[in-house]
Amino acid sequence: MKATYFSNREEAGDRLAEALKDYGGNPDVVVLGIPRGGVVVAARIAEKLGAPLDVVMSHKIGAPGNPELAIGAVSSTGGVVLDDEILSFLGVPDSYIDAEIERQREELDRKVRKYRSGRQAVPLNEKIVIVADDGIATGSTMVASLRAIKREEPRKLIVAAPVASREAMYRLRREADEVVVLLTPSSFWAVGYYYADFKQVSDEEVIKLLEKFGVPRRGEGD
């Protein structure tokens, strides 16, 4: 029988916001979500803390014949993180990796334009940046996102997730200033295992959340 730790992403986001409450009301805080499910979690954190919401775009690179197994990740700024141990074990050819990197970069560029809908990115320089996802398995996608954000020179970089594997926690603690994770099971299953409701999140839902909690487009609210 499946154990339920979170009823849905919204409830998980509320519980993370409670764990992050010391950052509430701070004008220097920015919350970033990793689309698509991570944006739902991030939106609840942003709402509770009174902070602006934006996206940070990274896509995992799936293994040949097994796209759910991450062998690395690509960020929308062009950064690449590869899992050398898995690559060596599977014997993945360089030609496959290069083709996947290019394909994911094109897809990321398209999605960034779609999600922001003409809205500028939230500035991250000297900000306290909270990066949220709905769960972290290997950590490759989050690490790619964190390394992309570091180029913007934030004051502090925080990872927030309802659940993460212990392997991912080890990697994230080397990349972030603070890691806030509510559940780190000894035997990690798929992220959806820890939710009663883990329905797919659409691009339209992400866009609506960014419309509601993101920064206005230029000229709006003047």
Coordinates of N, CA and C in Angstrom, one line a residue:
M1 N 0.8 -1.2 0.0 CA 0.0 0.0 0.0 C 0.9 1.2 0.0
K2 N 0.5 2.2 -0.8 CA 1.3 3.5 -0.9 C 1.1 4.3 0.3
A3 N 2.3 4.8 0.8 CA 2.3 5.7 1.9 C 2.1 7.2 1.4
T4 N 1.3 8.0 2.1 CA 1.1 9.3 1.6 C 1.7 10.3 2.6
Y5 N 2.6 11.1 2.1 CA 3.3 12.1 2.9 C 2.8 13.5 2.6
F6 N 2.3 13.8 1.4 CA 1.8 15.1 1.0 C 0.5 14.9 0.2
S7 N -0.5 15.6 0.5 CA -1.7 15.5 -0.2 C -1.6 15.9 -1.6
N8 N -0.9 17.0 -1.9 CA -0.7 17.6 -3.2 C 0.5 18.6 -3.2
R9 N 0.8 19.2 -4.3 CA 1.9 20.1 -4.4 C 1.6 21.4 -3.6
E10 N 0.4 21.8 -3.6 CA 0.0 23.0 -2.8 C 0.3 22.8 -1.3
E11 N -0.1 21.7 -0.8 CA 0.1 21.4 0.6 C 1.6 21.3 0.9
A12 N 2.3 20.7 0.0 CA 3.8 20.6 0.2 C 4.4 22.0 0.2
G13 N 3.9 22.8 -0.7 CA 4.4 24.2 -0.7 C 4.2 25.0 0.6
D14 N 3.0 24.8 1.1 CA 2.6 25.4 2.4 C 3.5 25.0 3.5
R15 N 3.8 23.7 3.5 CA 4.7 23.2 4.6 C 6.1 23.7 4.4
L16 N 6.6 23.8 3.2 CA 7.9 24.4 3.0 C 7.9 25.9 3.4
A17 N 6.9 26.6 3.1 CA 6.8 28.0 3.4 C 6.9 28.2 4.9
E18 N 6.3 27.2 5.7 CA 6.3 27.3 7.1 C 7.8 27.1 7.6
A19 N 8.5 26.2 6.9 CA 9.9 25.9 7.3 C 10.8 27.1 6.9
L20 N 10.3 27.9 6.0 CA 11.1 29.1 5.5 C 10.6 30.4 6.0
K21 N 9.7 30.4 7.0 CA 9.0 31.6 7.5 C 9.9 32.7 7.9
D22 N 11.1 32.4 8.3 CA 12.1 33.4 8.7 C 12.4 34.4 7.6
Y23 N 12.2 34.0 6.4 CA 12.4 34.8 5.2 C 11.2 35.6 4.8
G24 N 10.1 35.5 5.5 CA 8.9 36.2 5.1 C 9.0 37.7 5.3
G25 N 8.5 38.4 4.3 CA 8.5 39.9 4.4 C 9.8 40.5 4.0
N26 N 10.8 39.7 3.7 CA 12.1 40.3 3.3 C 12.1 40.7 1.8
P27 N 12.3 42.0 1.5 CA 12.2 42.4 0.1 C 13.2 41.9 -0.8
D28 N 14.3 41.3 -0.2 CA 15.4 40.7 -1.0 C 15.2 39.3 -1.4
V29 N 14.1 38.7 -1.0 CA 13.8 37.3 -1.3 C 13.1 37.1 -2.7
V30 N 13.6 36.2 -3.5 CA 13.0 35.8 -4.7 C 12.8 34.3 -4.7
V31 N 11.7 33.8 -5.2 CA 11.4 32.4 -5.3 C 11.3 31.9 -6.7
L32 N 12.1 30.9 -7.0 CA 12.1 30.4 -8.4 C 11.6 28.9 -8.3
G33 N 10.8 28.6 -9.3 CA 10.3 27.2 -9.4 C 10.8 26.5 -10.7
I34 N 11.1 25.2 -10.5 CA 11.5 24.4 -11.7 C 10.3 23.9 -12.3
P35 N 9.9 24.3 -13.6 CA 8.7 23.8 -14.2 C 8.8 22.3 -14.5
R36 N 7.6 21.6 -14.4 CA 6.4 22.4 -14.2 C 5.9 22.2 -12.8
G37 N 6.0 21.0 -12.2 CA 5.5 20.8 -10.9 C 6.1 21.7 -9.8
G38 N 7.4 22.0 -10.0 CA 8.0 22.8 -9.0 C 7.5 24.3 -8.9
V39 N 6.9 24.7 -10.0 CA 6.3 26.1 -9.9 C 5.1 26.1 -9.0
V40 N 4.3 25.1 -9.0 CA 3.2 25.0 -8.1 C 3.6 25.1 -6.6
V41 N 4.7 24.4 -6.3 CA 5.3 24.4 -4.9 C 5.8 25.8 -4.7
A42 N 6.6 26.3 -5.6 CA 7.2 27.7 -5.5 C 6.2 28.8 -5.3
A43 N 5.1 28.7 -6.0 CA 4.0 29.7 -6.0 C 3.5 29.8 -4.5
R44 N 3.3 28.7 -3.9 CA 2.7 28.7 -2.5 C 3.8 29.3 -1.6
I45 N 5.1 29.0 -1.8 CA 6.1 29.6 -1.0 C 6.2 31.1 -1.2
A46 N 6.1 31.5 -2.5 CA 6.2 33.0 -2.8 C 5.0 33.7 -2.2
E47 N 3.8 33.1 -2.3 CA 2.6 33.7 -1.7 C 2.7 33.9 -0.2
K48 N 3.1 32.9 0.5 CA 3.2 32.9 1.9 C 4.4 33.9 2.4
L49 N 5.5 34.0 1.7 CA 6.6 34.8 2.1 C 6.5 36.2 1.6
G50 N 5.5 36.5 0.6 CA 5.4 37.8 0.1 C 6.5 38.1 -0.9
A51 N 6.9 37.2 -1.7 CA 8.1 37.3 -2.5 C 7.7 37.1 -4.0
P52 N 8.4 37.7 -4.9 CA 8.1 37.5 -6.4 C 8.4 36.1 -6.8
L53 N 7.7 35.6 -7.8 CA 7.9 34.3 -8.4 C 8.5 34.4 -9.8
D54 N 9.4 33.5 -10.1 CA 9.9 33.3 -11.4 C 10.2 31.9 -11.7
V55 N 10.6 31.5 -12.9 CA 11.1 30.2 -13.2 C 12.6 30.1 -13.4
V56 N 13.1 29.0 -13.1 CA 14.5 28.7 -13.6 C 14.4 27.4 -14.4
M57 N 14.9 27.5 -15.6 CA 14.7 26.4 -16.5 C 15.8 25.4 -16.6
S58 N 15.6 24.2 -16.4 CA 16.6 23.1 -16.6 C 15.8 21.9 -17.0
H59 N 16.4 21.1 -17.9 CA 15.8 19.9 -18.4 C 16.8 18.7 -18.2
K60 N 16.3 17.6 -17.7 CA 17.2 16.5 -17.6 C 17.5 15.9 -18.9
I61 N 18.7 15.3 -19.0 CA 19.1 14.5 -20.2 C 18.8 13.0 -19.8
G62 N 17.9 12.4 -20.5 CA 17.6 11.0 -20.2 C 18.5 10.0 -20.9
A63 N 18.6 8.9 -20.3 CA 19.5 7.8 -20.8 C 18.9 7.2 -22.1
P64 N 19.8 6.7 -23.0 CA 19.2 6.1 -24.2 C 18.3 4.9 -23.8
G65 N 17.1 5.0 -24.4 CA 16.1 3.9 -24.1 C 15.4 4.0 -22.8
N66 N 15.8 4.9 -21.9 CA 15.2 5.1 -20.6 C 15.2 6.6 -20.3
P67 N 14.3 7.3 -20.9 CA 14.3 8.8 -20.7 C 14.1 9.3 -19.3
E68 N 13.5 8.4 -18.4 CA 13.2 8.8 -17.0 C 14.5 8.7 -16.2
L69 N 15.5 8.0 -16.6 CA 16.8 8.0 -15.9 C 17.7 9.1 -16.3
A70 N 17.9 10.1 -15.4 CA 18.7 11.3 -15.7 C 20.2 10.9 -15.7
I71 N 20.8 11.3 -16.8 CA 22.3 11.1 -16.9 C 23.0 12.5 -16.9
G72 N 22.1 13.5 -16.8 CA 22.7 14.9 -16.7 C 21.5 15.9 -16.8
A73 N 21.9 17.1 -17.0 CA 20.8 18.2 -17.1 C 21.4 19.4 -17.8
V74 N 20.5 20.2 -18.5 CA 20.9 21.4 -19.2 C 20.1 22.5 -18.7
S75 N 20.7 23.7 -18.5 CA 20.0 24.9 -18.0 C 19.7 25.8 -19.2
S76 N 18.8 26.7 -19.0 CA 18.4 27.6 -20.1 C 19.5 28.6 -20.4
T77 N 20.5 28.8 -19.5 CA 21.6 29.7 -19.8 C 22.7 29.0 -20.5
G78 N 22.5 27.7 -20.8 CA 23.5 26.9 -21.5 C 24.4 26.0 -20.7
G79 N 24.3 26.1 -19.4 CA 25.1 25.2 -18.5 C 24.7 23.8 -18.6
V80 N 25.7 22.9 -18.5 CA 25.4 21.4 -18.5 C 26.1 20.7 -17.3
V81 N 25.3 19.8 -16.7 CA 25.8 19.0 -15.6 C 25.6 17.6 -16.1
L82 N 26.7 16.8 -16.0 CA 26.6 15.4 -16.4 C 27.0 14.5 -15.2
D83 N 26.3 13.3 -15.2 CA 26.6 12.4 -14.1 C 27.6 11.4 -14.7
D84 N 28.9 11.6 -14.4 CA 30.0 10.8 -15.0 C 29.9 9.4 -14.6
E85 N 29.5 9.1 -13.4 CA 29.4 7.7 -12.9 C 28.4 6.9 -13.7
I86 N 27.2 7.5 -13.9 CA 26.2 6.8 -14.7 C 26.6 6.7 -16.2
L87 N 27.2 7.7 -16.7 CA 27.6 7.7 -18.1 C 28.6 6.6 -18.4
S88 N 29.6 6.5 -17.4 CA 30.6 5.5 -17.6 C 30.0 4.1 -17.5
F89 N 29.1 3.9 -16.5 CA 28.4 2.6 -16.3 C 27.6 2.2 -17.5
L90 N 26.9 3.1 -18.1 CA 26.0 2.8 -19.3 C 26.8 2.8 -20.6
G91 N 28.0 3.5 -20.6 CA 28.7 3.6 -21.9 C 28.0 4.4 -22.9
V92 N 27.4 5.6 -22.5 CA 26.7 6.4 -23.4 C 27.7 7.1 -24.3
P93 N 27.4 7.1 -25.6 CA 28.3 7.7 -26.6 C 28.2 9.2 -26.6
D94 N 29.3 9.9 -26.9 CA 29.4 11.4 -26.9 C 28.4 12.0 -27.9
S95 N 28.2 11.3 -29.0 CA 27.3 11.7 -30.1 C 25.8 11.9 -29.5
Y96 N 25.4 10.9 -28.7 CA 24.1 10.9 -28.1 C 24.0 12.1 -27.1
I97 N 25.0 12.3 -26.3 CA 25.0 13.4 -25.3 C 24.9 14.8 -26.0
D98 N 25.7 14.9 -27.0 CA 25.8 16.2 -27.8 C 24.4 16.5 -28.4
A99 N 23.8 15.5 -29.0 CA 22.5 15.7 -29.7 C 21.4 16.0 -28.7
E100 N 21.5 15.4 -27.5 CA 20.5 15.7 -26.5 C 20.6 17.0 -25.9
I101 N 21.9 17.5 -25.7 CA 22.1 18.8 -25.2 C 21.6 19.9 -26.1
E102 N 21.8 19.7 -27.4 CA 21.3 20.7 -28.4 C 19.8 20.7 -28.4
R103 N 19.2 19.5 -28.4 CA 17.7 19.4 -28.4 C 17.1 20.0 -27.2
Q104 N 17.7 19.8 -26.0 CA 17.1 20.3 -24.8 C 17.3 21.8 -24.7
R105 N 18.4 22.4 -25.2 CA 18.6 23.8 -25.3 C 17.5 24.5 -26.1
E106 N 17.2 23.9 -27.2 CA 16.2 24.5 -28.1 C 14.8 24.5 -27.4
E107 N 14.5 23.4 -26.7 CA 13.2 23.3 -26.0 C 13.2 24.3 -24.9
L108 N 14.3 24.4 -24.1 CA 14.3 25.4 -23.0 C 14.1 26.8 -23.5
D109 N 14.7 27.2 -24.6 CA 14.6 28.5 -25.1 C 13.1 28.8 -25.5
R110 N 12.5 27.8 -26.1 CA 11.1 27.9 -26.5 C 10.2 28.1 -25.2
K111 N 10.5 27.3 -24.2 CA 9.6 27.3 -23.0 C 9.8 28.6 -22.2
V112 N 11.0 29.1 -22.1 CA 11.3 30.3 -21.4 C 10.4 31.5 -22.0
R113 N 10.4 31.6 -23.3 CA 9.6 32.6 -24.0 C 8.1 32.4 -23.7
K114 N 7.7 31.2 -23.7 CA 6.3 30.9 -23.5 C 5.8 31.2 -22.1
Y115 N 6.6 30.7 -21.1 CA 6.2 30.9 -19.7 C 6.2 32.4 -19.3
R116 N 7.2 33.1 -19.7 CA 7.3 34.5 -19.3 C 6.4 35.4 -20.1
S117 N 6.0 35.0 -21.3 CA 5.1 35.8 -22.1 C 5.4 37.3 -22.1
G118 N 6.6 37.6 -22.4 CA 7.1 39.0 -22.5 C 7.5 39.6 -21.2
R119 N 7.4 38.9 -20.1 CA 7.8 39.4 -18.8 C 9.3 39.2 -18.7
Q120 N 9.9 40.2 -18.1 CA 11.4 40.2 -17.8 C 11.7 39.2 -16.7
A121 N 12.9 38.6 -16.7 CA 13.3 37.8 -15.6 C 13.5 38.6 -14.3
V122 N 13.2 38.0 -13.2 CA 13.4 38.7 -11.9 C 14.9 38.8 -11.7
P123 N 15.4 40.0 -11.4 CA 16.9 40.1 -11.1 C 17.3 39.3 -9.9
L124 N 18.4 38.7 -9.9 CA 18.9 37.8 -8.8 C 20.1 38.3 -8.2
N125 N 20.8 39.3 -8.7 CA 22.0 39.8 -8.1 C 21.8 40.3 -6.7
E126 N 22.6 39.8 -5.8 CA 22.5 40.2 -4.4 C 21.2 39.9 -3.7
K127 N 20.4 38.9 -4.3 CA 19.1 38.5 -3.7 C 19.3 37.2 -2.9
I128 N 18.3 37.0 -2.1 CA 18.2 35.7 -1.4 C 17.3 34.8 -2.3
V129 N 17.9 33.8 -2.9 CA 17.1 33.1 -3.9 C 16.7 31.7 -3.4
I130 N 15.4 31.4 -3.4 CA 14.9 30.1 -3.0 C 14.5 29.4 -4.2
V131 N 15.1 28.3 -4.5 CA 14.8 27.5 -5.7 C 14.0 26.2 -5.3
A132 N 12.8 26.1 -5.8 CA 11.9 25.0 -5.3 C 11.5 24.0 -6.4
D133 N 11.4 22.8 -6.0 CA 10.9 21.7 -6.9 C 10.0 20.9 -6.1
D134 N 9.2 20.0 -6.8 CA 8.2 19.2 -6.1 C 8.8 17.9 -5.6
G135 N 10.1 17.6 -5.9 CA 10.8 16.5 -5.4 C 12.1 16.3 -6.2
I136 N 13.1 15.8 -5.6 CA 14.4 15.7 -6.2 C 14.9 14.3 -6.1
A137 N 15.1 13.6 -7.2 CA 15.6 12.2 -7.3 C 17.1 12.2 -7.3
T138 N 17.7 12.5 -8.5 CA 19.2 12.4 -8.6 C 19.8 13.7 -8.3
G139 N 19.1 14.8 -8.5 CA 19.6 16.2 -8.2 C 20.3 16.8 -9.4
S140 N 20.4 16.2 -10.5 CA 21.0 16.7 -11.7 C 20.3 18.0 -12.2
T141 N 19.0 18.0 -12.3 CA 18.3 19.1 -12.8 C 18.4 20.3 -11.8
M142 N 18.4 20.1 -10.5 CA 18.5 21.1 -9.6 C 19.9 21.7 -9.6
V143 N 20.9 20.8 -9.7 CA 22.3 21.3 -9.7 C 22.6 22.2 -10.9
A144 N 22.0 21.8 -12.1 CA 22.2 22.6 -13.3 C 21.5 24.0 -13.1
S145 N 20.4 24.0 -12.4 CA 19.7 25.3 -12.1 C 20.5 26.1 -11.2
L146 N 21.1 25.5 -10.1 CA 21.8 26.3 -9.1 C 23.1 26.9 -9.8
R147 N 23.7 26.1 -10.6 CA 25.0 26.6 -11.2 C 24.7 27.8 -12.2
A148 N 23.5 27.7 -12.8 CA 23.1 28.8 -13.7 C 22.8 30.1 -12.9
I149 N 22.2 29.9 -11.7 CA 21.8 31.0 -10.9 C 23.1 31.7 -10.3
K150 N 24.1 30.9 -10.0 CA 25.3 31.4 -9.4 C 26.0 32.4 -10.3
R151 N 25.8 32.3 -11.6 CA 26.3 33.3 -12.5 C 25.8 34.7 -12.3
E152 N 24.6 34.8 -11.6 CA 23.9 36.0 -11.4 C 24.4 36.6 -10.0
E153 N 25.2 35.9 -9.3 CA 25.8 36.4 -8.1 C 24.7 36.7 -7.0
P154 N 23.9 35.8 -6.6 CA 22.9 36.0 -5.5 C 23.7 36.1 -4.2
R155 N 23.1 36.8 -3.2 CA 23.7 36.8 -1.9 C 23.6 35.5 -1.2
K156 N 22.5 34.8 -1.4 CA 22.3 33.5 -0.7 C 21.5 32.6 -1.6
L157 N 21.8 31.3 -1.7 CA 21.1 30.4 -2.5 C 20.6 29.2 -1.7
I158 N 19.2 29.1 -1.8 CA 18.5 28.1 -0.9 C 17.8 27.1 -1.8
V159 N 17.9 25.8 -1.5 CA 17.1 24.8 -2.2 C 15.9 24.4 -1.3
A160 N 14.7 24.3 -1.8 CA 13.6 23.9 -1.1 C 12.8 22.8 -1.8
A161 N 12.5 21.7 -1.2 CA 11.8 20.6 -1.8 C 11.1 19.8 -0.7
P162 N 9.9 19.3 -1.0 CA 9.2 18.4 0.0 C 10.0 17.1 0.2
V163 N 10.6 16.5 -0.8 CA 11.2 15.2 -0.7 C 12.4 15.2 -1.6
A164 N 13.5 14.5 -1.1 CA 14.7 14.3 -1.9 C 15.4 13.0 -1.5
S165 N 16.1 12.4 -2.4 CA 16.9 11.3 -2.1 C 18.1 11.7 -1.3
R166 N 18.7 10.8 -0.6 CA 19.9 11.1 0.2 C 21.1 11.4 -0.7
E167 N 21.1 10.7 -1.8 CA 22.1 11.0 -2.8 C 22.0 12.4 -3.3
A168 N 20.8 12.9 -3.6 CA 20.6 14.3 -4.0 C 21.0 15.2 -2.9
M169 N 20.7 14.9 -1.7 CA 21.0 15.8 -0.6 C 22.5 16.1 -0.5
Y170 N 23.3 15.0 -0.7 CA 24.7 15.1 -0.7 C 25.2 16.1 -1.8
R171 N 24.7 16.0 -3.0 CA 25.1 16.8 -4.0 C 24.6 18.3 -3.8
L172 N 23.4 18.5 -3.3 CA 22.9 19.8 -3.2 C 23.6 20.6 -2.1
R173 N 24.0 19.9 -1.0 CA 24.7 20.6 0.1 C 26.0 21.2 -0.4
R174 N 26.6 20.6 -1.4 CA 27.8 21.2 -2.0 C 27.6 22.4 -2.9
E175 N 26.3 22.5 -3.3 CA 26.0 23.6 -4.3 C 25.3 24.8 -3.7
A176 N 24.5 24.6 -2.7 CA 23.6 25.6 -2.1 C 24.1 26.1 -0.7
D177 N 23.7 27.3 -0.3 CA 24.1 27.8 1.0 C 23.2 27.1 2.1
E178 N 22.0 26.7 1.7 CA 21.0 26.1 2.6 C 20.2 25.2 1.8
V179 N 19.8 24.0 2.4 CA 18.9 23.0 1.8 C 17.8 22.7 2.8
V180 N 16.6 23.0 2.4 CA 15.4 22.8 3.2 C 14.6 21.7 2.5
V181 N 14.6 20.5 3.1 CA 13.9 19.3 2.5 C 13.2 18.7 3.7
L182 N 11.9 18.4 3.5 CA 11.0 17.9 4.6 C 11.2 16.4 4.8
L183 N 11.5 15.7 3.7 CA 11.5 14.2 3.8 C 12.7 13.7 3.0
T184 N 13.5 12.8 3.7 CA 14.7 12.2 3.0 C 14.6 10.7 3.3
P185 N 13.8 9.9 2.6 CA 13.6 8.5 2.9 C 14.9 7.7 2.6
S186 N 15.1 6.7 3.4 CA 16.3 5.8 3.2 C 16.3 5.1 1.9
S187 N 15.1 4.7 1.4 CA 14.9 4.1 0.1 C 14.0 5.0 -0.7
F188 N 14.6 5.6 -1.7 CA 13.8 6.6 -2.5 C 13.1 6.0 -3.6
W189 N 11.8 6.2 -3.7 CA 11.0 5.8 -4.9 C 10.8 7.0 -5.8
A190 N 10.0 6.8 -6.8 CA 9.7 8.0 -7.7 C 9.0 9.1 -6.9
V191 N 9.2 10.3 -7.3 CA 8.7 11.5 -6.5 C 7.2 11.3 -6.3
G192 N 6.4 10.9 -7.3 CA 5.0 10.8 -7.2 C 4.5 9.8 -6.1
Y193 N 5.4 8.9 -5.7 CA 5.0 8.0 -4.6 C 4.7 8.7 -3.3
Y194 N 5.2 9.9 -3.1 CA 5.1 10.5 -1.8 C 3.9 11.5 -1.8
Y195 N 3.1 11.5 -2.9 CA 1.9 12.4 -3.0 C 0.7 11.6 -3.2
A196 N -0.4 12.0 -2.5 CA -1.7 11.4 -2.8 C -2.2 11.8 -4.2
D197 N -2.0 13.1 -4.5 CA -2.4 13.7 -5.8 C -1.1 14.2 -6.5
F198 N -0.7 13.6 -7.5 CA 0.5 14.0 -8.3 C 0.2 14.2 -9.8
K199 N -0.9 14.8 -10.0 CA -1.4 15.0 -11.4 C -0.4 15.8 -12.2
Q200 N -0.4 15.6 -13.5 CA 0.5 16.4 -14.3 C 0.1 17.9 -14.3
V201 N 1.1 18.7 -14.3 CA 0.9 20.2 -14.4 C 1.1 20.7 -15.8
S202 N 0.2 21.5 -16.3 CA 0.2 21.9 -17.7 C 1.0 23.2 -17.8
D203 N 1.5 23.5 -19.0 CA 2.1 24.8 -19.2 C 1.2 26.0 -18.9
E204 N -0.1 25.8 -19.2 CA -1.0 26.9 -18.9 C -1.1 27.2 -17.4
E205 N -1.1 26.1 -16.6 CA -1.1 26.4 -15.1 C 0.2 27.2 -14.7
V206 N 1.3 26.8 -15.3 CA 2.5 27.5 -14.9 C 2.4 29.0 -15.3
I207 N 1.9 29.3 -16.5 CA 1.8 30.6 -17.0 C 0.8 31.4 -16.1
K208 N -0.3 30.8 -15.6 CA -1.2 31.5 -14.8 C -0.6 31.8 -13.4
L209 N 0.2 30.9 -12.9 CA 0.9 31.2 -11.6 C 1.9 32.3 -11.7
L210 N 2.6 32.4 -12.8 CA 3.5 33.5 -13.1 C 2.8 34.8 -13.3
E211 N 1.7 34.7 -13.9 CA 0.9 36.0 -14.1 C 0.4 36.5 -12.7
K212 N 0.1 35.6 -11.8 CA -0.4 36.0 -10.5 C 0.6 36.4 -9.6
F213 N 1.8 35.7 -9.5 CA 2.8 36.0 -8.5 C 4.1 36.5 -9.0
G214 N 4.2 36.5 -10.4 CA 5.5 37.0 -11.0 C 5.5 38.6 -11.0
V215 N 6.6 39.1 -11.5 CA 6.7 40.6 -11.7 C 5.8 41.0 -12.9
P216 N 5.2 42.2 -12.9 CA 4.4 42.6 -14.0 C 5.2 42.8 -15.3
R217 N 4.5 42.7 -16.4 CA 5.2 43.1 -17.7 C 5.5 44.6 -17.6
R218 N 6.5 44.9 -18.5 CA 6.8 46.3 -18.6 C 5.6 47.1 -19.0
G219 N 5.3 48.2 -18.2 CA 4.2 49.0 -18.6 C 2.9 48.7 -17.8
E220 N 2.9 47.5 -17.2 CA 1.7 47.1 -16.4 C 1.8 47.7 -15.0
G221 N 0.7 48.1 -14.4 CA 0.7 48.6 -13.1 C 1.2 50.0 -12.9
D222 N 1.5 50.7 -14.1 CA 2.0 52.1 -14.0 C 0.9 53.0 -13.7

